[in-house]
Every structure is written in C-alpha cells, then in structure tokens.
Short mmCIF file of C-alpha atoms in Angstrom, two decimals:
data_model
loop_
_atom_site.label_atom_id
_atom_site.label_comp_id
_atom_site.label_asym_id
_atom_site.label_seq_id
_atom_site.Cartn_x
_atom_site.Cartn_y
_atom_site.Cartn_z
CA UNK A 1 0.00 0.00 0.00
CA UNK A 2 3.01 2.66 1.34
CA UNK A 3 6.31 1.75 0.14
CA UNK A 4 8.67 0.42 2.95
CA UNK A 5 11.17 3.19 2.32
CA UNK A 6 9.09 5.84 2.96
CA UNK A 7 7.47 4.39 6.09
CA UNK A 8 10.95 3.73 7.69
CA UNK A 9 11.63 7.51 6.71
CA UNK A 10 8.88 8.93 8.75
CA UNK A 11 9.53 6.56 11.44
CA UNK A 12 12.75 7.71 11.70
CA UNK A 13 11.72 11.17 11.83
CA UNK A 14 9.32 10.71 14.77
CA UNK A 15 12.21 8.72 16.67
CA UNK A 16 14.61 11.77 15.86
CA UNK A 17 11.79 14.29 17.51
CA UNK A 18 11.52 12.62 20.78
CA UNK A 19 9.00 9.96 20.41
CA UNK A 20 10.29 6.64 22.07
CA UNK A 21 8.14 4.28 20.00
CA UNK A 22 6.57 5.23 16.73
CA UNK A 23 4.10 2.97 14.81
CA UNK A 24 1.88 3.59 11.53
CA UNK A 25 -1.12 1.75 10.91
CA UNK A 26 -2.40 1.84 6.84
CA UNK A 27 -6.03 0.36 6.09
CA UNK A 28 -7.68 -0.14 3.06
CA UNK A 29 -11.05 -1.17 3.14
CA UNK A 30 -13.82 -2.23 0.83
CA UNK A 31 -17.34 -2.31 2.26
CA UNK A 32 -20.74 -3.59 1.01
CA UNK A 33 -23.99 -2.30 2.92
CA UNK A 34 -27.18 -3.37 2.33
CA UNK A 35 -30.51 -2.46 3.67
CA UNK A 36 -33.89 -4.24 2.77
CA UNK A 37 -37.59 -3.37 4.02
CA UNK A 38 -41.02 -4.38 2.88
CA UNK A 39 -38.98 -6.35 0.69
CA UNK A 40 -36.94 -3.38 -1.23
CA UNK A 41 -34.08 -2.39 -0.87
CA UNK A 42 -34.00 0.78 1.11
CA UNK A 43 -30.17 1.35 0.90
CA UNK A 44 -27.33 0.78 -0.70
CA UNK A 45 -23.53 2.02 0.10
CA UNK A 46 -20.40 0.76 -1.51
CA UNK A 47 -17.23 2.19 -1.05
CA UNK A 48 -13.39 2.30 0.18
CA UNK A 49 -11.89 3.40 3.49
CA UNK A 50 -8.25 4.38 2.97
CA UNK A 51 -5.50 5.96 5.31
CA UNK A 52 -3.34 5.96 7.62
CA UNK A 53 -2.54 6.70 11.29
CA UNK A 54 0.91 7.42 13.73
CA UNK A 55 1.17 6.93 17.33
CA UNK A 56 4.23 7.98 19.03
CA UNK A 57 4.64 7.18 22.60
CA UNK A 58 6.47 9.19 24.53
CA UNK A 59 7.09 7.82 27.96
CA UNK A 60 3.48 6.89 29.47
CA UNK A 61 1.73 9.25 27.14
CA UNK A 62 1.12 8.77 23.65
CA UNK A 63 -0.19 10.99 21.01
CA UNK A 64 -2.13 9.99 18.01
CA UNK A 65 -2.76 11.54 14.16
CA UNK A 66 -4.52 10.28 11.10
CA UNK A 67 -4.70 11.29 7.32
CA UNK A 68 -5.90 9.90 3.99
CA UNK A 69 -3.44 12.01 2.08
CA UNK A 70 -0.42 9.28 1.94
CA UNK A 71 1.98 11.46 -0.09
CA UNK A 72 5.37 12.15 1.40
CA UNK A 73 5.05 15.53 1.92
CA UNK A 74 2.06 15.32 4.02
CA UNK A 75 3.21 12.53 6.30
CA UNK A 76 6.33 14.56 6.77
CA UNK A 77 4.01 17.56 7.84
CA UNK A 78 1.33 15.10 10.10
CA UNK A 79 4.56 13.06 11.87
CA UNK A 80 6.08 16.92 12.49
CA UNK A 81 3.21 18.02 13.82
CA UNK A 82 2.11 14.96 16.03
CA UNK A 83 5.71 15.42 17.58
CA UNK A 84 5.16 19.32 18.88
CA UNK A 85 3.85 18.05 21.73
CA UNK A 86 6.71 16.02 22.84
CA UNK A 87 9.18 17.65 20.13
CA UNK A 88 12.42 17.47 21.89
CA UNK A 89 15.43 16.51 19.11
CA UNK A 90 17.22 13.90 20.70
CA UNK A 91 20.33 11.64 19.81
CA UNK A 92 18.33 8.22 18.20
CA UNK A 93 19.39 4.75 16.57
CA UNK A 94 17.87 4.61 13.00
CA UNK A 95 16.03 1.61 12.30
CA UNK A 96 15.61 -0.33 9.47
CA UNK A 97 12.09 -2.69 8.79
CA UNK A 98 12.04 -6.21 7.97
CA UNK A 99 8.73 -7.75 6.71
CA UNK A 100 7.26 -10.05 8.80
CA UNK A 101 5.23 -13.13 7.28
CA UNK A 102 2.20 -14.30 9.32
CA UNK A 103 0.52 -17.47 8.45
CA UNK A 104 -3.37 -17.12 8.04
CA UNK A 105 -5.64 -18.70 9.80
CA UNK A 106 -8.48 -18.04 8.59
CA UNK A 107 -9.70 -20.07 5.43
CA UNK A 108 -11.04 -17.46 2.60
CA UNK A 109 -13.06 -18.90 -0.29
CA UNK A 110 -15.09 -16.54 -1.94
CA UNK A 111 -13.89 -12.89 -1.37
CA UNK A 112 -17.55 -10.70 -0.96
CA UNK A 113 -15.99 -7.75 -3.30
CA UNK A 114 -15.85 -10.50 -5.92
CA UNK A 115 -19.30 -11.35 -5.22
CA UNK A 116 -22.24 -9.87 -7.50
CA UNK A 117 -24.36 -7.21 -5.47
CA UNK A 118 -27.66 -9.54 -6.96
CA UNK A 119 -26.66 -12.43 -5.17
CA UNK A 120 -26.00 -10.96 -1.82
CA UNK A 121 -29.57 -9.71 -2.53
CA UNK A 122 -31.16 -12.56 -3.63
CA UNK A 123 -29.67 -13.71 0.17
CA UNK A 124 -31.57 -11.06 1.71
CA UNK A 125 -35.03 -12.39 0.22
CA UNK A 126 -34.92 -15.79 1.08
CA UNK A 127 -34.29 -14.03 4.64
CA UNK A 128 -37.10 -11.56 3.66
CA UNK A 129 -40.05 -13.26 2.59
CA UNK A 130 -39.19 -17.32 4.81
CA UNK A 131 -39.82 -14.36 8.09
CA UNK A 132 -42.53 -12.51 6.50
CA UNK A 133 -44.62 -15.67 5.63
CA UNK A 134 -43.69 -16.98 9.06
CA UNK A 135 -47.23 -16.28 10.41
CA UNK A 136 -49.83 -13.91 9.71
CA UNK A 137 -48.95 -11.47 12.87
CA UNK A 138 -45.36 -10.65 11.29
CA UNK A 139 -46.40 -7.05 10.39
CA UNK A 140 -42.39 -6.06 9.19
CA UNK A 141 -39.26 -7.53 8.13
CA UNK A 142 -35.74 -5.69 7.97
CA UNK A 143 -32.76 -7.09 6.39
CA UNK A 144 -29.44 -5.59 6.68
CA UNK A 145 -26.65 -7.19 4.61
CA UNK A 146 -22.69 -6.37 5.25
CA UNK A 147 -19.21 -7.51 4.39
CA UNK A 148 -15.70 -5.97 3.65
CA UNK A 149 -12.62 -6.35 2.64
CA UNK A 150 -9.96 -4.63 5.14
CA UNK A 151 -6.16 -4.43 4.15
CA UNK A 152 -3.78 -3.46 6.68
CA UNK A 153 -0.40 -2.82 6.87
CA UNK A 154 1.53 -2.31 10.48
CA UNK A 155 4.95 -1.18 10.99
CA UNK A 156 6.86 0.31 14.27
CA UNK A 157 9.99 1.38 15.80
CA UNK A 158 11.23 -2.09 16.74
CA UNK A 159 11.10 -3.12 13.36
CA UNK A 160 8.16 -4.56 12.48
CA UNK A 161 6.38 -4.61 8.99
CA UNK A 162 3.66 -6.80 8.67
CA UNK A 163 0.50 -7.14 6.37
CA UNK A 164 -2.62 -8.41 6.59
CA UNK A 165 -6.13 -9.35 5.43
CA UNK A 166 -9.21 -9.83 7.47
CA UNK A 167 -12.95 -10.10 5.45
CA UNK A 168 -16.11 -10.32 7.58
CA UNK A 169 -19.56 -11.06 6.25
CA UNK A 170 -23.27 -10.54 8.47
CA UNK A 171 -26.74 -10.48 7.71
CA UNK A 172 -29.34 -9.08 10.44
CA UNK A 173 -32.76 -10.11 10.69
CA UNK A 174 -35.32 -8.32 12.81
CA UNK A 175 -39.00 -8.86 12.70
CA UNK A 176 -42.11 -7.13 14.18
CA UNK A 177 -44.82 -9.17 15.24
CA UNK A 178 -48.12 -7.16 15.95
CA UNK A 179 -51.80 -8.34 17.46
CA UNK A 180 -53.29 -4.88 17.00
CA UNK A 181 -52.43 -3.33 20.51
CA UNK A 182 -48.89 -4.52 21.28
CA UNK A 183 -45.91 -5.28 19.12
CA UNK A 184 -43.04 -7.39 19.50
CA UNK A 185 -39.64 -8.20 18.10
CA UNK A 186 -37.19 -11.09 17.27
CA UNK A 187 -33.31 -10.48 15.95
CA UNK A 188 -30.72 -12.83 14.57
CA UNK A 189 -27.49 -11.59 13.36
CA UNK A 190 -25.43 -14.51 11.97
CA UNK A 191 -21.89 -13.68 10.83
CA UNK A 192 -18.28 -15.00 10.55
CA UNK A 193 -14.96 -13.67 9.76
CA UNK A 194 -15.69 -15.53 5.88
CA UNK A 195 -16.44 -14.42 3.00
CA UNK A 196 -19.25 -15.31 0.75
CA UNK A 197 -18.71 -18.90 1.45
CA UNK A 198 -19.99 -18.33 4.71
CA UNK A 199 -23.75 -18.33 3.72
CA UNK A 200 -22.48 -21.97 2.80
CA UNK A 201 -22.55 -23.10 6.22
CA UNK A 202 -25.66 -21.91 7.45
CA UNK A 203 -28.75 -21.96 6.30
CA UNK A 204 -30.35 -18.22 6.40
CA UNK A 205 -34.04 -18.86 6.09
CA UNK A 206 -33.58 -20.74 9.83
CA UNK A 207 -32.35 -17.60 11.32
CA UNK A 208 -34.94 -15.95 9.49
CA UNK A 209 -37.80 -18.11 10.58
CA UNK A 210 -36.07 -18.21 13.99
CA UNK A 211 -36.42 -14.46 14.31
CA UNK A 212 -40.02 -14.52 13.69
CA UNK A 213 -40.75 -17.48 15.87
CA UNK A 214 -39.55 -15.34 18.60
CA UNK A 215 -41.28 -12.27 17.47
CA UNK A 216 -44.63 -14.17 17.81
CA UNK A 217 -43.83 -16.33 20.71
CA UNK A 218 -43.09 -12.82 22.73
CA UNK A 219 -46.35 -11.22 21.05
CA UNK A 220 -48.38 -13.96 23.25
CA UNK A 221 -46.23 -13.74 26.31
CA UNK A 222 -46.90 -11.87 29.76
CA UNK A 223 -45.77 -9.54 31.71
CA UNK A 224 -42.47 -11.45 33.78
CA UNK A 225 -43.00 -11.09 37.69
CA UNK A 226 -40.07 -9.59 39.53
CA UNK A 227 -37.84 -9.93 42.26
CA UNK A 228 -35.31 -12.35 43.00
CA UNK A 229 -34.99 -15.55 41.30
CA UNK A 230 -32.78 -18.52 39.80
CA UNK A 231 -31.81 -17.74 36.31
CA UNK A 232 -30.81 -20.14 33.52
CA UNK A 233 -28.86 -18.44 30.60
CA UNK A 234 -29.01 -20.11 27.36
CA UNK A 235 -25.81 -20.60 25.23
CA UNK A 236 -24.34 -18.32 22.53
CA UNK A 237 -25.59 -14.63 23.15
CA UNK A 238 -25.77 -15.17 26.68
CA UNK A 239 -22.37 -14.78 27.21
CA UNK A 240 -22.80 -10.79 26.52
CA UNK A 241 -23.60 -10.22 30.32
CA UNK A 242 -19.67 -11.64 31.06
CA UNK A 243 -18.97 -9.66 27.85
CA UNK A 244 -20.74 -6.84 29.21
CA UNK A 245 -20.28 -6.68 33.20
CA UNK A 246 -16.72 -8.26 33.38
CA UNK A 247 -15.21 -8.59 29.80
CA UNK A 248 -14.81 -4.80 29.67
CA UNK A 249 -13.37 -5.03 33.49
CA UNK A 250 -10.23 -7.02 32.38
CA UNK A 251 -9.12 -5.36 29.51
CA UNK A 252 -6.07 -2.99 30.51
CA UNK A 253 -7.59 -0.19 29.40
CA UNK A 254 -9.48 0.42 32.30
CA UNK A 255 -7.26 -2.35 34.44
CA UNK A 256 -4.34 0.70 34.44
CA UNK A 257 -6.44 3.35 35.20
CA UNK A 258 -7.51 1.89 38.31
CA UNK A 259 -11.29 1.81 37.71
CA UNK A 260 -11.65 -1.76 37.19
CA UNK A 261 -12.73 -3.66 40.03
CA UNK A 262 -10.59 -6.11 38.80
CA UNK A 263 -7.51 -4.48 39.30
CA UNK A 264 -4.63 -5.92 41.44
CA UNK A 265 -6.69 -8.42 41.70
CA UNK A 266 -4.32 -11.44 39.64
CA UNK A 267 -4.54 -14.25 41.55
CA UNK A 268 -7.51 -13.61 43.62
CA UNK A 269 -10.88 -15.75 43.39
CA UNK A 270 -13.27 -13.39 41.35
CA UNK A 271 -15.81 -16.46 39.89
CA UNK A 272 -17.18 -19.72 40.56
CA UNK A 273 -14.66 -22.73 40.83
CA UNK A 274 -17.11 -23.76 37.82
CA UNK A 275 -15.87 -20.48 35.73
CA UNK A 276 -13.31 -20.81 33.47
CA UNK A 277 -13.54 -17.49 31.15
CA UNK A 278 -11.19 -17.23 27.81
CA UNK A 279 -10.71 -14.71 25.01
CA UNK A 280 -9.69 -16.23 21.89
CA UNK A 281 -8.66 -14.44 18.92
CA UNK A 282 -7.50 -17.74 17.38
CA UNK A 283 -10.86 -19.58 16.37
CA UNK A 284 -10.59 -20.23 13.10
CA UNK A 285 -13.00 -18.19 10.80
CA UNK A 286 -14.61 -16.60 14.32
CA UNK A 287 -16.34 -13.16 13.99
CA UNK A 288 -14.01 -11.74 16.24
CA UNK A 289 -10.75 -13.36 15.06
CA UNK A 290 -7.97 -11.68 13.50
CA UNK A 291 -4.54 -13.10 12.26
CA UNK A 292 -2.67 -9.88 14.34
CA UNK A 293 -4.05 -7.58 16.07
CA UNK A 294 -3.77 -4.02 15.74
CA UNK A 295 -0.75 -3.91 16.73
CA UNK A 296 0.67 -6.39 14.81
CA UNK A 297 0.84 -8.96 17.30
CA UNK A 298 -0.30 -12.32 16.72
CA UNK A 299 -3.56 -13.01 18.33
CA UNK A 300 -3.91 -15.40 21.05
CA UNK A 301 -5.86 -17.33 23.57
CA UNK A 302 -5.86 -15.93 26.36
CA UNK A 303 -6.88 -17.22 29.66
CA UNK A 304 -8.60 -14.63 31.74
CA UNK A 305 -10.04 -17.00 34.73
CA UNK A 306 -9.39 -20.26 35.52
CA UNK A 307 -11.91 -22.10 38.11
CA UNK A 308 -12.60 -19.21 39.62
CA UNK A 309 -9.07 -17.27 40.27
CA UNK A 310 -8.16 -14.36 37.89
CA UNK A 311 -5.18 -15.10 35.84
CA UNK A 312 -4.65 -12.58 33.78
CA UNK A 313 -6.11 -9.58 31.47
CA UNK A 314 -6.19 -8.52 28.11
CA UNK A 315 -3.51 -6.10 27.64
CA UNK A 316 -2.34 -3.78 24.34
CA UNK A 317 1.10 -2.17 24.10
CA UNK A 318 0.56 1.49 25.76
CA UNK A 319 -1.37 -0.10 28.98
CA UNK A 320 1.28 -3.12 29.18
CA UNK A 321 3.65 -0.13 29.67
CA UNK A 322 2.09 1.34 32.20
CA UNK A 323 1.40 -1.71 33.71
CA UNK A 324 4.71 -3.40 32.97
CA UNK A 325 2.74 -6.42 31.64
CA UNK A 326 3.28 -8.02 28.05
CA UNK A 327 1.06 -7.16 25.31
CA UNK A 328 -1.54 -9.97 25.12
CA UNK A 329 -2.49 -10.17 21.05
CA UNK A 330 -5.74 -7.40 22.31
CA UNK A 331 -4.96 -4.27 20.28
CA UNK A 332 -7.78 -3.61 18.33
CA UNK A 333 -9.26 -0.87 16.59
CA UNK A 334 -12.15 0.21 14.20
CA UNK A 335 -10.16 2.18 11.51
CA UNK A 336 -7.01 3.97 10.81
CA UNK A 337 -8.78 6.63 12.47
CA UNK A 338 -8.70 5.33 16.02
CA UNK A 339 -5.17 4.43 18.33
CA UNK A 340 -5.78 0.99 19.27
CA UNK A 341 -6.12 0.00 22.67
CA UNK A 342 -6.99 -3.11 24.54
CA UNK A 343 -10.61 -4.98 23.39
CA UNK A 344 -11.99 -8.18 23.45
CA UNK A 345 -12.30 -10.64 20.02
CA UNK A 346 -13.68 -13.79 20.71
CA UNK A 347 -14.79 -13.75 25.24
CA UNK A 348 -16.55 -16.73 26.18
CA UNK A 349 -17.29 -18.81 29.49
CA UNK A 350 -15.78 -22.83 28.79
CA UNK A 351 -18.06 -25.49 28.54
CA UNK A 352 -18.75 -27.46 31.90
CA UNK A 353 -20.16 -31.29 32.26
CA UNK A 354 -23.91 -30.24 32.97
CA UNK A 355 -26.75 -31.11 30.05
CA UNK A 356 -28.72 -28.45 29.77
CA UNK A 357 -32.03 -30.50 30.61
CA UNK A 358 -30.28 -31.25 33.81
CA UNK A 359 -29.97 -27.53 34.63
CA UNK A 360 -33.67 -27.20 33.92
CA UNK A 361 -34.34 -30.27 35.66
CA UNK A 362 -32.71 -29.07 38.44
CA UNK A 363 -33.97 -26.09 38.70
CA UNK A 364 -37.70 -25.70 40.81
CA UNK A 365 -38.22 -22.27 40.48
CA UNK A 366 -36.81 -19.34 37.98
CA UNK A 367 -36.21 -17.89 35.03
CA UNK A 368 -35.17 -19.51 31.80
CA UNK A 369 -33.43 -16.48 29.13
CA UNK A 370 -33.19 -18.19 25.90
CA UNK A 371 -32.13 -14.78 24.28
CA UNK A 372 -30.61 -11.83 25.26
CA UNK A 373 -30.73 -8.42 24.38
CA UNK A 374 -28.56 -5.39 25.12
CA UNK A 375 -27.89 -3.64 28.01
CA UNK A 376 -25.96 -0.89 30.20
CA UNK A 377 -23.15 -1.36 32.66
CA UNK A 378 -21.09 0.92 35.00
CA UNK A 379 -17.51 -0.55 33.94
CA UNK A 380 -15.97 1.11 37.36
CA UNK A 381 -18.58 -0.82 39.79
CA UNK A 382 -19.76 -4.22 37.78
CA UNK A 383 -23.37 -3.22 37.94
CA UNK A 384 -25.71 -3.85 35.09
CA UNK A 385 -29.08 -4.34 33.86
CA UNK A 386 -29.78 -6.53 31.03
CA UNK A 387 -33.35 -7.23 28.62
CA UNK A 388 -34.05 -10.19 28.14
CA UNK A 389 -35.44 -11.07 24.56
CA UNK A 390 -36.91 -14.18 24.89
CA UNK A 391 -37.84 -15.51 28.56
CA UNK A 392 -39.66 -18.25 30.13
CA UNK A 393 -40.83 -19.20 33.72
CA UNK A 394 -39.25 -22.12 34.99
CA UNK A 395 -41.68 -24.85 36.87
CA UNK A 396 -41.00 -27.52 38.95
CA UNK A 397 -37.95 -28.07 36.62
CA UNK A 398 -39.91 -27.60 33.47
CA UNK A 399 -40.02 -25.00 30.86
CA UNK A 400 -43.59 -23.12 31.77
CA UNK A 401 -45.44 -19.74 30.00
CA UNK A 402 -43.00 -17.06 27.83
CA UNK A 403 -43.16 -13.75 29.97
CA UNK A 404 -41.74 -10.67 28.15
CA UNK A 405 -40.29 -7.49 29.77
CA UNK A 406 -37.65 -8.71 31.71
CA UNK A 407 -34.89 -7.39 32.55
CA UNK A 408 -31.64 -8.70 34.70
CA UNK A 409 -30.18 -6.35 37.17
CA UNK A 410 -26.57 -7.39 39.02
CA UNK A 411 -23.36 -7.18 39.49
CA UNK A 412 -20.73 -8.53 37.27
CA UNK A 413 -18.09 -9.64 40.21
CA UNK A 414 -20.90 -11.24 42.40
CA UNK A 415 -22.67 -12.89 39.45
CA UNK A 416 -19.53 -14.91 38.31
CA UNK A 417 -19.44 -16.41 42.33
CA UNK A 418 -23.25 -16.96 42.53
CA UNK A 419 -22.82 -19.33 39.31
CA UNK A 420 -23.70 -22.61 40.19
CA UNK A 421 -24.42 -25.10 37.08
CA UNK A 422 -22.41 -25.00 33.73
CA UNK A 423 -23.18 -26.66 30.63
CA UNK A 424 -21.38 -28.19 28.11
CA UNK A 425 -22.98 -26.48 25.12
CA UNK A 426 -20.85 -23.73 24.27
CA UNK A 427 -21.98 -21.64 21.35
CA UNK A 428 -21.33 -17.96 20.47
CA UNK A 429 -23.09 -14.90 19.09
CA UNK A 430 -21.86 -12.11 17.14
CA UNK A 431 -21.83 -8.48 17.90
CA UNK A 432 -21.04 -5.31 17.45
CA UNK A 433 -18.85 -3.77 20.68
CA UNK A 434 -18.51 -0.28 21.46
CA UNK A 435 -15.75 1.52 23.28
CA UNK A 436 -12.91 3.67 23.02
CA UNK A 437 -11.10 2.73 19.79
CA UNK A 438 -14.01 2.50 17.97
CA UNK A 439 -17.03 0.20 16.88
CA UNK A 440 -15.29 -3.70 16.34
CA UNK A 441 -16.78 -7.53 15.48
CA UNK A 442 -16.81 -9.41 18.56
CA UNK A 443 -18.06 -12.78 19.35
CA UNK A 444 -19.71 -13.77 22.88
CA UNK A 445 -20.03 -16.74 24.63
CA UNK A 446 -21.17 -19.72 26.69
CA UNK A 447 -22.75 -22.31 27.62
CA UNK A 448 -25.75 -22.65 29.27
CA UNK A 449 -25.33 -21.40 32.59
CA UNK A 450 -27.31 -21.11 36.04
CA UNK A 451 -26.91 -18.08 38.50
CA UNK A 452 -28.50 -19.59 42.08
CA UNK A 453 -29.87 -15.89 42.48
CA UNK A 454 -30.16 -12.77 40.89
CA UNK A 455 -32.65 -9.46 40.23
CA UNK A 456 -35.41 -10.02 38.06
CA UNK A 457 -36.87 -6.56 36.88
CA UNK A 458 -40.67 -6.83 35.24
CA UNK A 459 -44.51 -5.69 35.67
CA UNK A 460 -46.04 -8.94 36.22
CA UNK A 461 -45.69 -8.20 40.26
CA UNK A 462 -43.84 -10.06 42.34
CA UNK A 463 -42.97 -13.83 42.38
#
C-alpha cells in the first residue's frame, strides 16, 4: 500500500523528535452495505476506506494523528506536527524494517468484493419473505446485509512490517410481530470472519424463521413477575452479560487506570470454581478473530479466569507499559482513524459437564433467558441491567409460559461467584462492541449457565 522506504523515513523522523516508540497503521477497506424493508431495498452504500494513522509514545503518554493524504510531503508535515507536543530533538538509533510473514488462519473462499451485489440480494429475500410468511402477525421484516474487505499494513519502531487481510460477512434479521395493541420483536445476526462462502454453512431462512418465531412467541407472552430468582442463561448470546459486566473489566484499558474492580486483583478468586472465562482471537473463521491484532501482534488465547481465580487480562502495548505487563495479542481498533487499545475478540465462558435439561431439571423455580438483548453497565462498579429477549418461567424443573419485559439487574463480580451449574454447550453470538477505539466484530459466549440468584426486573408483580 506505502512503500517500505518511505514508512521507515517517517519513522525515523518521529524517533529523531523525541518519540520513544513510533508505529503507523495503513487500512484499506472495501465495504458492502445493504438495507432491505417491505422487501426493497431501502439502501445501498459501496465504497473504500483508505489511510493511515501514527502513534508515538512518549514515555506513558502517547499521542495519536490520522490522514488519507499518503503522499510524502504530508506525512512529513502530520509526523512533524504529532511530535510538537513532545518535540524534543534527541540523539536516536535509526532503524531499518524487515517484513514479517504471518501465516493465516483463517480459510477465505469466496472474497464478498468478488461477489455480484444480486446475489447478496437474492440472500436477503430468502431471509425476507421465509420471516414474512412466518405467520400472519409478522407485520415487518428488515434485512441488513454487510461484508468488507480490510487491508492493513503495520509497521513500528522495533522493526516490524507486517500485512494483513481480514474479510467479515453478516446479515441481520429483525421482525415485528403485531396483534393490534402490542408489538413485538425477534433479531438474529449470523456472521463469521468468511467471506461469501460463509452463507455456505448456514442456512439463512432458519435464522430468518427463527427471528419470527420469537417475534410471535413474545407477542403472546406476559408480563415477567419480579424480584429475586434462579436464572438459567441459554448458550451463545448469553455470554454478553460476562462480555458486558466483566469482559470490559479485564481489559487494561481500564485495568491501568484503576477503575476496574478487577484491578490488582491477579490471583484472587473473582468467579465460581465452575468459571473458566477465555478470550480467543485464534478460532478459526470466528467473527471476532484476527490473524494480528492491531498492533501487529499475533492473536492469542488468552486465559482470563481459571476455576474461579483471575489469571490474567487482556492487555495492548501502551497499557502493558504502564502496567509493565506483556502485550496480550488485544490491540484492536475500528479504523485507521482510532489508536488501538486493549478490546476483546472472541470472550466466552468454557463449557462445563452439565446437560442443559439437567440444569432445567434441576432447577424448581426461575427464570429460563433463551435470548438476550442489550444492556448498560457501570464498567468502574460491575453493575448492570440486562433485557431479556426471549424468557420463560421455569416450573418444577420444566419449561412453563413465555413472559416478556424482563430485565436482569446485578453485578458482574458477584454474578460470576453466585454461578452454580455450567453446561457443556458452548456456542457464540456475534456483535457489534462499542468503546474507546471505535465500533469492532466481537463474538460472545457460553454455555448454558445457572446463576443460584439474581434481580429479576418486570410488571407482572412479584414472584
């Protein structure tokens, strides 16, 4: 994308101004986005993302410019002008770059920029019209269709130069179902770090028909009771309350500031002996997966608890500084127009030895959340509240009547020791996750788990 020559030059140049590390991050990007209602499509974007960013450290601090203007003179002018802050001409060892080779993990078959835009929307039909003829009460369909191609090229001060190439494909299904007087909603949001291939290992018109079964199930739900209560969280999306309440807890970000309540805490018990809790950036072909991170460091997997004690967290370059920890794989980013920090990829709770019927079996009294939705959390204290998409009473260890409205309120720390059944059906969901550096694809996680108590927020009265 940027010859090697010049990169080394205005690496050089930052090094020479003051900066103690200096690394450039160059993105090209091809996206596809899609948007289908009433069975038209409503919107249609294609383009390219191109540019390039340059951090320069400088002790603890770091300071960070962007540009899409890649000629020489103008990175001369943005890497002079990052370094006035810091600016203070200093005796420096050149360096020279050496490409790195990475090996890819990741198994690409059918590149979506190579795809025809008719047959990504002939996809979105089948999706369209298998929800819409679901049942008669299905009042409104969206489809949203993405993918891209994103290039990247990394190079620092210790020598690095490294490429790489990371394609992601989703589809999002969300469906209305409506009685007359009250409306409800179902979501699925399928996606993989694949290309077009992808929509060759699912079948769409389930997660279609699947979003509209829930739509309708919810329609003829009632009101959930409240208080507090057992409650059984099914697999895959569940895991976004760990994501949520104690993913963002152990990434360094806010582990160095001190606002984590998971800081100094390595080698403490923070869960369940039953919790083991990983973040993967490894699975092969996962939504959240990357070859390198943002950084340019391989990815890895990362143990974050093991039965129960906190072993570690997930740490980028600038807070393994501060923290004197090694980077973990976790710098990640949404474009060249955001300095990576330390984020999640693919977070998930291992699989235990309990079948999921046992769990339910097991289980007198409760709630049963076979979907979630989103939520809010206070990242300094733990404490969250949760909807619940789909939900169920629980009976005398039986599945009983769908309520709707619920919500779970808690805190992350106390939820991971009140965890009390673990099953071995680990799935994951993809999402979208917010935070400093930007909007990036991450996957949650788990198996179906129990939590022997917890809030229950809803208008049915109390239990």
């Amino acid at each position: 994308m940027i010859k090697k020559d010049l990169i080394q030059e205005i690496i050089n140049i930052g090094l020479r101004l003051g900066g103690d590390f200096v690394e450039i991050f160059v993105e090209n990007k091809e996206v596809d986005n899609i948007e289908m209602a009433a069975g038209n499509i409503e919107k249609s974007i294609s383009g390219i993302e191109y540019g390039l960013g340059i951090r320069i450290f400088k002790d603890n601090n770091s300071v960070y410019a962007y540009t899409s203007d890649t000629s020489r003179n103008n990175l001369i002018e943005l890497v002079n002008e990052a370094c006035l802050t810091i600016s203070v001409n200093k005796p420096y060892k050149k360096i020279n770059l050496h490409k790195n080779i990475i090996q890819g993990h990741h198994n690409i078959i059918m590149l979506p920029n190579k795809v025809n835009k008719n047959k990504k929307i002939e996809l979105m039909k089948r999706a369209y019209y298998k929800a819409k003829d679901y049942d008669e009460s299905i009042i409104q369909v969206k489809i949203r269709y993405m993918d891209y191609v994103q290039d990247v090229l990394i190079s620092n001060s210790e020598g690095l130069f490294v490429e790489d190439r990371r394609v992601r494909t989703r589809t999002a299904i969300q469906t209305t179902a409506s009685d007359g007087k009250n409306m409800q909603t179902g979501f699925m949001g399928p996606g993989a770090h694949m290309g077009f291939d992808f929509y060759n290992t699912i079948n769409i018109e389930d997660y279609a028909k699947e979003s509209a079964r829930m739509a309708k199930t919810m329609l003829h739900s009632q009101d959930c009771p409240s208080g507090p209560m057992t409650v059984v969280i099914d697999n895959k999306f569940g895991g976004v309350i760990f994501h949520e309440a104690c993913g963002h807890g152990l990434e360094a970000t806010s582990v160095a500031k001190g606002t984590s309540v998971f800081a100094n805490k390595i080698g403490h018990k923070v869960a369940s002996d039953l919790v083991t809790a990983v973040d993967d950036g490894t699975i092969p072909n996962g939504w959240g997966s990357q070859n390198i991170d943002d950084e340019g460091i391989p990815t890895k997997r990362n143990i974050l608890i093991e039965n129960g004690i906190l072993k570690g967290y997930m740490v980028d370059r600038l807070n393994g500084k501060r923290l004197k920890m090694e980077p973990t794989g976790s710098g990640r980013r949404q474009s060249y127009k955001y300095p990576p920090t330390s984020r999640m990829t693919n977070t998930y709770i291992q699989s235990g030895d309990s079948k999921k019927s046992d769990i339910i079996a097991n289980t007198e009294k409760g709630l049963y959340a076979k979907y979630m939705g989103g939520g809010s959390v206070n990242p300094a204290t733990g404490d969250f509240n949760f909807a619940v998409l789909e939900g169920y009473l629980i009976k005398n260890g039986k599945i009983d009547r769908p309520v709707k409205g619920a919500t779970l309120i808690g805190n992350g720390k106390n939820i991971l020791m009140n965890i009390d059944m673990v099953g071995d059906n680990l799935a994951h969901g993809q999402g979208i996750c917010g935070s400093s550096s930007g909007m990036i694809p991450t996957n949650v996680g788990q198996p179906t788990i129990r939590v022997s108590s917890m809030i229950v927020g809803g208008r049915g009265g109390q239990i």
